XYZ file of C-alpha atoms in Angstrom:
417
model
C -9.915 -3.793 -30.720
C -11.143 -7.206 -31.815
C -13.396 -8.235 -28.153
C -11.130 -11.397 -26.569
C -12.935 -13.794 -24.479
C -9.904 -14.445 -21.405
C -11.412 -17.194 -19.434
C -10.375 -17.211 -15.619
C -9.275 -20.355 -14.091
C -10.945 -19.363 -11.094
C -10.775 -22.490 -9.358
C -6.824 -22.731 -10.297
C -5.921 -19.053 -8.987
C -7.921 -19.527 -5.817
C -5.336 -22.943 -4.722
C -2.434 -20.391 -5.684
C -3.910 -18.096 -3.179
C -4.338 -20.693 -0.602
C -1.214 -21.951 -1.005
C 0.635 -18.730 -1.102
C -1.578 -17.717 2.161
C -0.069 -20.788 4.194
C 3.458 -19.609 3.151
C 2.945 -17.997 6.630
C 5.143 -16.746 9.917
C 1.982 -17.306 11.702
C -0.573 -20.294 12.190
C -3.554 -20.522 9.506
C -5.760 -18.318 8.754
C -3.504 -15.726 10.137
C -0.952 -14.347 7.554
C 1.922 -12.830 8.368
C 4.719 -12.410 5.668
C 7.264 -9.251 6.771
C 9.787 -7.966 4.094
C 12.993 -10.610 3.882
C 11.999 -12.773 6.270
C 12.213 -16.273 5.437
C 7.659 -16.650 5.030
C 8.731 -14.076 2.568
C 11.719 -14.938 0.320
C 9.706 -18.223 0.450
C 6.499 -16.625 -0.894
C 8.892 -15.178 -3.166
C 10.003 -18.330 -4.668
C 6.579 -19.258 -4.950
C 5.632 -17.038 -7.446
C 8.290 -17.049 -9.415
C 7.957 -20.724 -10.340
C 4.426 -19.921 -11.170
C 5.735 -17.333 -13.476
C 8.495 -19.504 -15.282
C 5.638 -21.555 -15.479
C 3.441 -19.469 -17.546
C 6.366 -18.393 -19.679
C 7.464 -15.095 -18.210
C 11.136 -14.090 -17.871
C 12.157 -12.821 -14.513
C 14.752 -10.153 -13.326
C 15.071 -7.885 -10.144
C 16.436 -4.940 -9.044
C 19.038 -4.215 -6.110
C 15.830 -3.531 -3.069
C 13.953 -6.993 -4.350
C 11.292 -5.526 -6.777
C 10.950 -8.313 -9.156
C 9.445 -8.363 -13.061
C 8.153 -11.297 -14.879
C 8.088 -10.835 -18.452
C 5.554 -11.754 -21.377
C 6.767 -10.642 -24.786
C 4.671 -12.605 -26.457
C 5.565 -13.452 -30.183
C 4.502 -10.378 -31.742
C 5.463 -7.834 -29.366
C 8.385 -4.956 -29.408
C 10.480 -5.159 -27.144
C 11.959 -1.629 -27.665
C 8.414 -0.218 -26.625
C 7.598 0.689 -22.876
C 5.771 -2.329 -21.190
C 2.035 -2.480 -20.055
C 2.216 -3.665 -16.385
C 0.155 -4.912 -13.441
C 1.058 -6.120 -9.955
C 1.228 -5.833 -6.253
C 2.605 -6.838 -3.037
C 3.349 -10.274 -1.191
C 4.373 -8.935 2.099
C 1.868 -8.946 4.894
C 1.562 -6.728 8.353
C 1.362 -9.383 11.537
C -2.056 -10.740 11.939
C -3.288 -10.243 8.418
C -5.383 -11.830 5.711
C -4.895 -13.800 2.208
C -6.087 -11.505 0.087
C -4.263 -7.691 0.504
C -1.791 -7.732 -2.749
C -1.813 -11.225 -3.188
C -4.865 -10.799 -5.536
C -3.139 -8.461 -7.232
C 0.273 -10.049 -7.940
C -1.315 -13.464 -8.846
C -4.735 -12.369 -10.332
C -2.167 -10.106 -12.325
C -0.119 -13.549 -13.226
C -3.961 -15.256 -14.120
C -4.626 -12.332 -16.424
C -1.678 -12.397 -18.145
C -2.339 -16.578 -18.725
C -6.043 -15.764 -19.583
C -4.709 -13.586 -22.716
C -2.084 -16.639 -23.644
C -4.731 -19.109 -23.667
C -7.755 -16.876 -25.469
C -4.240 -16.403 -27.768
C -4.149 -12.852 -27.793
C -0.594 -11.459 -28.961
C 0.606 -8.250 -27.150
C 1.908 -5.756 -29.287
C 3.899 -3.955 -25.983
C 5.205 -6.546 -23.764
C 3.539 -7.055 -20.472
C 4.613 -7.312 -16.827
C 3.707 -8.570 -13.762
C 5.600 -6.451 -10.590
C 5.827 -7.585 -7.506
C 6.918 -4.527 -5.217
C 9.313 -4.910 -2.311
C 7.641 -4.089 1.281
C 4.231 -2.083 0.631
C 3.633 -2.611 4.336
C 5.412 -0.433 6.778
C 6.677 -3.370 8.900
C 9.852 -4.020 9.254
C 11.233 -0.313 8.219
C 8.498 1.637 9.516
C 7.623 3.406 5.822
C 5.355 2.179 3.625
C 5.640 0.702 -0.108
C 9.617 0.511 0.291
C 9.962 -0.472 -2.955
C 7.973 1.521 -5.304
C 9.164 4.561 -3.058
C 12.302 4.149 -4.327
C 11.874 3.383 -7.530
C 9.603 6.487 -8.056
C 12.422 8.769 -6.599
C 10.508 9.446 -3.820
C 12.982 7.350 -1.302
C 16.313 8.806 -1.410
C 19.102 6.100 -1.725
C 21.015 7.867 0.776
C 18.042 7.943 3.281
C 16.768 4.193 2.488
C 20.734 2.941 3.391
C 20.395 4.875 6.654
C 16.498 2.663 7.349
C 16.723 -0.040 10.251
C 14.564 -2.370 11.608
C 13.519 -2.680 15.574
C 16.459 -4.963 16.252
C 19.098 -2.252 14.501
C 19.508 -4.207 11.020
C 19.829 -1.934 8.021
C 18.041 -2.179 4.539
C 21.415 -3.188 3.040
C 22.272 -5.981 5.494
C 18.731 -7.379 5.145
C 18.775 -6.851 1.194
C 22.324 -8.653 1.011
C 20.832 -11.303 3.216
C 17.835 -11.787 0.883
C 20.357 -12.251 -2.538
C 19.197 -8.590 -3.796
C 22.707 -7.026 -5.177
C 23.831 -4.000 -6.515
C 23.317 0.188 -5.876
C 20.254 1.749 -4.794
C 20.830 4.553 -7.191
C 19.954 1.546 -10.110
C 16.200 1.052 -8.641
C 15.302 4.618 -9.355
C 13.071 4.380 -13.241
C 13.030 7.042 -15.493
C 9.631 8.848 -16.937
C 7.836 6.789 -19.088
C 8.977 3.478 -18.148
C 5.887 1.840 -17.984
C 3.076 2.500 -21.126
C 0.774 1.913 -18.475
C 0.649 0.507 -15.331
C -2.619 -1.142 -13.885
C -3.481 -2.660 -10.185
C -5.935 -4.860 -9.491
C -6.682 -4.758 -5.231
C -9.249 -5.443 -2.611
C -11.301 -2.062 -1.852
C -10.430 -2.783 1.896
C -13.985 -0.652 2.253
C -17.293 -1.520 2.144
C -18.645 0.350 -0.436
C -19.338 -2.157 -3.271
C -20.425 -4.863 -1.507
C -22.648 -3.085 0.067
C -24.081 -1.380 -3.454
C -23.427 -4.745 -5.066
C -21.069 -3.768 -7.783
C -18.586 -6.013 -9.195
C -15.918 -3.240 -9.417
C -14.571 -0.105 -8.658
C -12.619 2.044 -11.019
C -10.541 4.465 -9.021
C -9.710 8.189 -9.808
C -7.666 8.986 -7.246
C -5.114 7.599 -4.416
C -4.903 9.709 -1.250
C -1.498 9.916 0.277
C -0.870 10.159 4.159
C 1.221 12.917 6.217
C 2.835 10.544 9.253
C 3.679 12.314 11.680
C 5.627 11.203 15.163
C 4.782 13.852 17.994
C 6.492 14.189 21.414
C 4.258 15.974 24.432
C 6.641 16.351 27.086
C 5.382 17.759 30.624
C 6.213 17.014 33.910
C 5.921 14.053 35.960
C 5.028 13.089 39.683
C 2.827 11.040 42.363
C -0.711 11.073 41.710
C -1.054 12.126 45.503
C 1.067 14.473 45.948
C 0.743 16.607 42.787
C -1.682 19.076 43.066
C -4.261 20.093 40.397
C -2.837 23.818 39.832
C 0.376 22.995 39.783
C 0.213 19.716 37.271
C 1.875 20.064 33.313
C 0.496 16.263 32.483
C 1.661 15.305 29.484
C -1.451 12.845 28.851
C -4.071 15.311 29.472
C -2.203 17.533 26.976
C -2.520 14.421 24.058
C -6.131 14.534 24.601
C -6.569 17.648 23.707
C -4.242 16.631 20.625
C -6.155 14.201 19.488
C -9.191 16.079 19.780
C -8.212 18.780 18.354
C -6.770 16.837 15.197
C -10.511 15.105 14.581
C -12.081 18.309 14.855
C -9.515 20.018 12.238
C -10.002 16.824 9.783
C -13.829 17.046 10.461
C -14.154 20.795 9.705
C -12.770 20.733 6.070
C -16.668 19.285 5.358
C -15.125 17.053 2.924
C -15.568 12.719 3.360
C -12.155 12.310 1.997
C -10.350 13.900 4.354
C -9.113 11.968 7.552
C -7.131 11.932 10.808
C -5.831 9.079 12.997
C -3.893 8.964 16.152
C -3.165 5.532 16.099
C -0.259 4.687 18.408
C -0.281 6.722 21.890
C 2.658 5.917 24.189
C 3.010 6.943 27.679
C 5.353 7.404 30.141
C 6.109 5.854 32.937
C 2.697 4.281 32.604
C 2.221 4.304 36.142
C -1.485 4.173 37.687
C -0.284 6.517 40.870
C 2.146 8.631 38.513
C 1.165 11.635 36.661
C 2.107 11.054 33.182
C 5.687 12.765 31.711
C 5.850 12.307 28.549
C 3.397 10.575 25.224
C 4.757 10.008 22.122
C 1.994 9.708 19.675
C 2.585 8.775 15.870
C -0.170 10.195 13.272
C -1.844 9.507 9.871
C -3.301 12.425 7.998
C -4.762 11.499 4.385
C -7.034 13.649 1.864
C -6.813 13.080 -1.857
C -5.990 17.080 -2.352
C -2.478 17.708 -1.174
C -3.219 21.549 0.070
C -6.087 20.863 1.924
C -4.435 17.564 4.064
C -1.665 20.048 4.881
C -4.490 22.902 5.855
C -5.672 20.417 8.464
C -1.565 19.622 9.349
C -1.397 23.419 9.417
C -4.608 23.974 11.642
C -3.584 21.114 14.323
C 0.153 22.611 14.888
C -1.471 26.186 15.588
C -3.974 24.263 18.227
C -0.901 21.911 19.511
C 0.671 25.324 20.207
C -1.748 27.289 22.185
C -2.238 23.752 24.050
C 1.266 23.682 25.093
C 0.976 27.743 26.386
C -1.652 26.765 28.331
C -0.621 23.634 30.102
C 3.129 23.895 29.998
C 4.191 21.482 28.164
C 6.410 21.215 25.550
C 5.464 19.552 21.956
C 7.352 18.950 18.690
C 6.689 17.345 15.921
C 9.129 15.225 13.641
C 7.091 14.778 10.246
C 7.824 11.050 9.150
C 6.561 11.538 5.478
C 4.086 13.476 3.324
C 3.361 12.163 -0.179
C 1.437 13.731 -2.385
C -1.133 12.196 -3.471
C -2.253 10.290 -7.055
C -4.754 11.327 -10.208
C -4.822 8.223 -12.288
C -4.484 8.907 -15.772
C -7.798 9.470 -18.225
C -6.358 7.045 -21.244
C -5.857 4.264 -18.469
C -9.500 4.764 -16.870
C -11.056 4.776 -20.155
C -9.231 1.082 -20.856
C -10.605 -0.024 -17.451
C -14.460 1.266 -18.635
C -14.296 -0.412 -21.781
C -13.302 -3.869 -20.315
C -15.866 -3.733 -17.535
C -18.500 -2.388 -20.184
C -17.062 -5.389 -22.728
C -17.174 -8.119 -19.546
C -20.922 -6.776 -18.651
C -19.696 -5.953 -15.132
C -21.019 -3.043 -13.124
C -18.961 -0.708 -11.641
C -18.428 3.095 -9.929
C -15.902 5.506 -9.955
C -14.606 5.858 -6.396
C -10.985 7.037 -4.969
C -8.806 4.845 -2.644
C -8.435 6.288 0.848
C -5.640 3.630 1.535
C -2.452 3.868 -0.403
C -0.724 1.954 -2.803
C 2.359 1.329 -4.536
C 0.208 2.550 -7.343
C 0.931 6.192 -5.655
C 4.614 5.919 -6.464
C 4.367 4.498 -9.360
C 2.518 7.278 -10.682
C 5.266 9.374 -10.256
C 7.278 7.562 -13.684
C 4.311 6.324 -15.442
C 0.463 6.587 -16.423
C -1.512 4.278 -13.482
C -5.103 3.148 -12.644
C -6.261 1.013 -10.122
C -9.015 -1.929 -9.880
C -10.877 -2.715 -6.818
C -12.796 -5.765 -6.059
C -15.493 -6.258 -2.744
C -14.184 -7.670 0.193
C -16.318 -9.145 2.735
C -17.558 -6.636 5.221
C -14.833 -4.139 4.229
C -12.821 -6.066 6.177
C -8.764 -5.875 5.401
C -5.634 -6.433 7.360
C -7.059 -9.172 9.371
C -6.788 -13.179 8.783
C -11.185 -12.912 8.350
C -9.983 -10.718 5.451
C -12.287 -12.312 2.341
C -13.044 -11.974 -1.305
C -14.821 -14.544 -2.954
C -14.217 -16.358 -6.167
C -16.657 -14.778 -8.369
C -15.342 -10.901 -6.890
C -12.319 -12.138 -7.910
C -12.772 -13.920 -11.420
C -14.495 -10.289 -11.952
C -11.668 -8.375 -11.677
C -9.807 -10.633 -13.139
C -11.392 -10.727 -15.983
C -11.340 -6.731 -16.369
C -8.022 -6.466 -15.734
C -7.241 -8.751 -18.874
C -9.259 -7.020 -20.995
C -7.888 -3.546 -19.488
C -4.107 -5.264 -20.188
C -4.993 -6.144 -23.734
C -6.371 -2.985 -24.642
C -3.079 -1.263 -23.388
C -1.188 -3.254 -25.570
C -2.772 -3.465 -28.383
């Protein structure tokens, strides 16, 4: 292809980013923004009238995913769409920068190619994906889950939030109509679907790259476990005869970083991250933990080896102490290979914008992962300060950003060429 020259309007995107970061449940610099609350059908808005704006026709679907639309004048409009996008939403006590650089760097790339006048021969879209963070529903990238056919309609009706609202009451709330069933898009619908995202690592800052071209998206195995022994006074119970359910999760969660550390492979890794106890008494001998899980490795079979090797030790734990333990598995997605065509149009741009980069896989996950599942994906990443994501000191900095940027046009033009 003919090289384009997209300028970034740097200075422009970065006030759209402030100004979508004070659209806010919380107090500045925090950023909080859960799915269909009012921060969010605000921040919503907000983007939308920067996409009318630039020109881009808007629809969404029944759960809230929404597409802006550039046809441009020379583009088909019966062939599959080149898209880019993100997330909005934000976990409690967050930053300005997870997703939002994606959604409206995505919108800046897409007005980068209008003004250097480049004419798409697919149209292109900008996505904005309903609830990537697990928030409000407790399951992560709500949207793209659905519309990969990995979320069930039937099981996404029967989701509620901590205070017993369903996804349909909160949907109807928010103005999003019609079935589930109608989210759900069929092989194919995307040409190509790129996303531009902080690494939420430290890796290229600290090798001073401008970019990271990822291979591959891990997926996690959540898992909610239940150690149930048997209670009573501190005092009173003796040594011998104690089943506590706390010294039991110990060994748990010791046992499940030892199974994640033995595969010998960097990419694989375990978290216990919520721990639960009961009564939570300093004189009482604990009865029961409920601890909820995050297992992630970017091969499928050897994530659910570790899985495998942790229930056999969670068994002979339970023998030994007399307790009981079950395990309710909360999801387990496989995980993502982007596609070769898509990686190579990511190369090229960075090669063509004289930015260095590395090949690297994403240990979080993305609505990317879902998407994969319909169409051809790739991902961008971008250096964030410190590695430092889902807090408000979250940072990337304007040049990090007019980098990837700046790819991600020439990565979008070269897909619809």
């Amino acid at each position: 292809m003919a090289e384009l020259a997209p300028v970034v309007a740097i200075d422009n995107l970065m006030t759209e980013l402030a100004t979508l970061a004070r659209i806010s449940e919380a107090e500045p610099p925090v950023v909080t923004r859960v799915v269909f609350s009012e921060a969010d059908l605000q921040a919503r808005a907000y983007v939308k009238e920067l996409c009318r704006a630039a020109g881009l026709t808007i629809r969404e679907d029944a759960v809230g995913n929404a597409f802006a639309r550039w046809a441009g004048t020379g583009s088909d409009a019966k062939l599959a769409p080149v898209a880019t996008g993100s997330h909005i939403d934000a976990i409690p006590n967050a930053g300005a920068y997870d997703g939002a650089v994606g959604v409206l760097g995505g919108l800046e790339a897409i007005r980068a190619l209008q003004r250097a006048g480049f004419q798409p021969r697919r149209p292109i879209e900008l996505v904005l994906f309903t609830s990537e963070e697990p928030t409000r529903f407790g399951i992560g990238c709500l949207g793209s889950r659905i519309m990969g056919g990995v979320l069930k309609p039937d099981h996404a009706r029967s989701l509620r939030d901590k205070e017993g609202r369903s996804l349909d009451e909160l949907r109807d709330h928010a103005g999003f109509a019609g079935e589930l069933d109608s989210v759900l898009r069929p092989s194919g619908h995307f040409h190509a679907f790129v996303e531009l995202h902080i690494e939420q690592g430290p890796l290229l800052e600290r090798e001073g790259l401008d970019l990271g071209i990822v291979t591959h998206i891990a997926a996690p195995a959540s898992l909610k476990v239940l150690i149930e022994g048997e209670g009573g006074h501190a005092g009173a119970m003796l040594m011998p005869d104690r089943h506590d359910a706390l010294a039991a999760a110990s060994e748990l969660i010791l046992s499940l970083e030892s199974a994640a550390k033995a595969t010998g492979v960097i990419d694989t890794v375990a978290t216990v991250g919520v721990c639960e106890v009961f009564p939570g008494a300093v004189n009482s001998v604990p009865s029961r933990v409920r601890l909820e899980t995050d297992i992630r490795d970017t091969d499928g079979a050897r994530r659910d080896e570790v899985l495998a090797k942790w229930k056999t030790a969670a068994n002979e734990v339970a023998a030994r102490r007399g307790v009981r333990i079950s395990f309710e598995t909360v999801n387990a997605d496989p995980p993502a290979t982007c596609d070769a065509a898509v990686l190579a149009a990511v190369q090229q741009a960075a090669e063509a914008s004289g930015r260095s980069s590395r090949r690297m896989v994403s240990r979080a996950y993305h609505d990317s992962l879902f998407v994969a599942r319909f169409a051809p994906v790739a991902m961008i990443f971008i250096p964030c300060r410190g590695g430092v994501s889902h807090r408000p000191d979250e940072y990337s900095s304007p040049e990090w950003i007019a980098n990837g940027v700046e790819v991600l046009a020439g990565t979008l033009a070269r897909l619809a060429e």
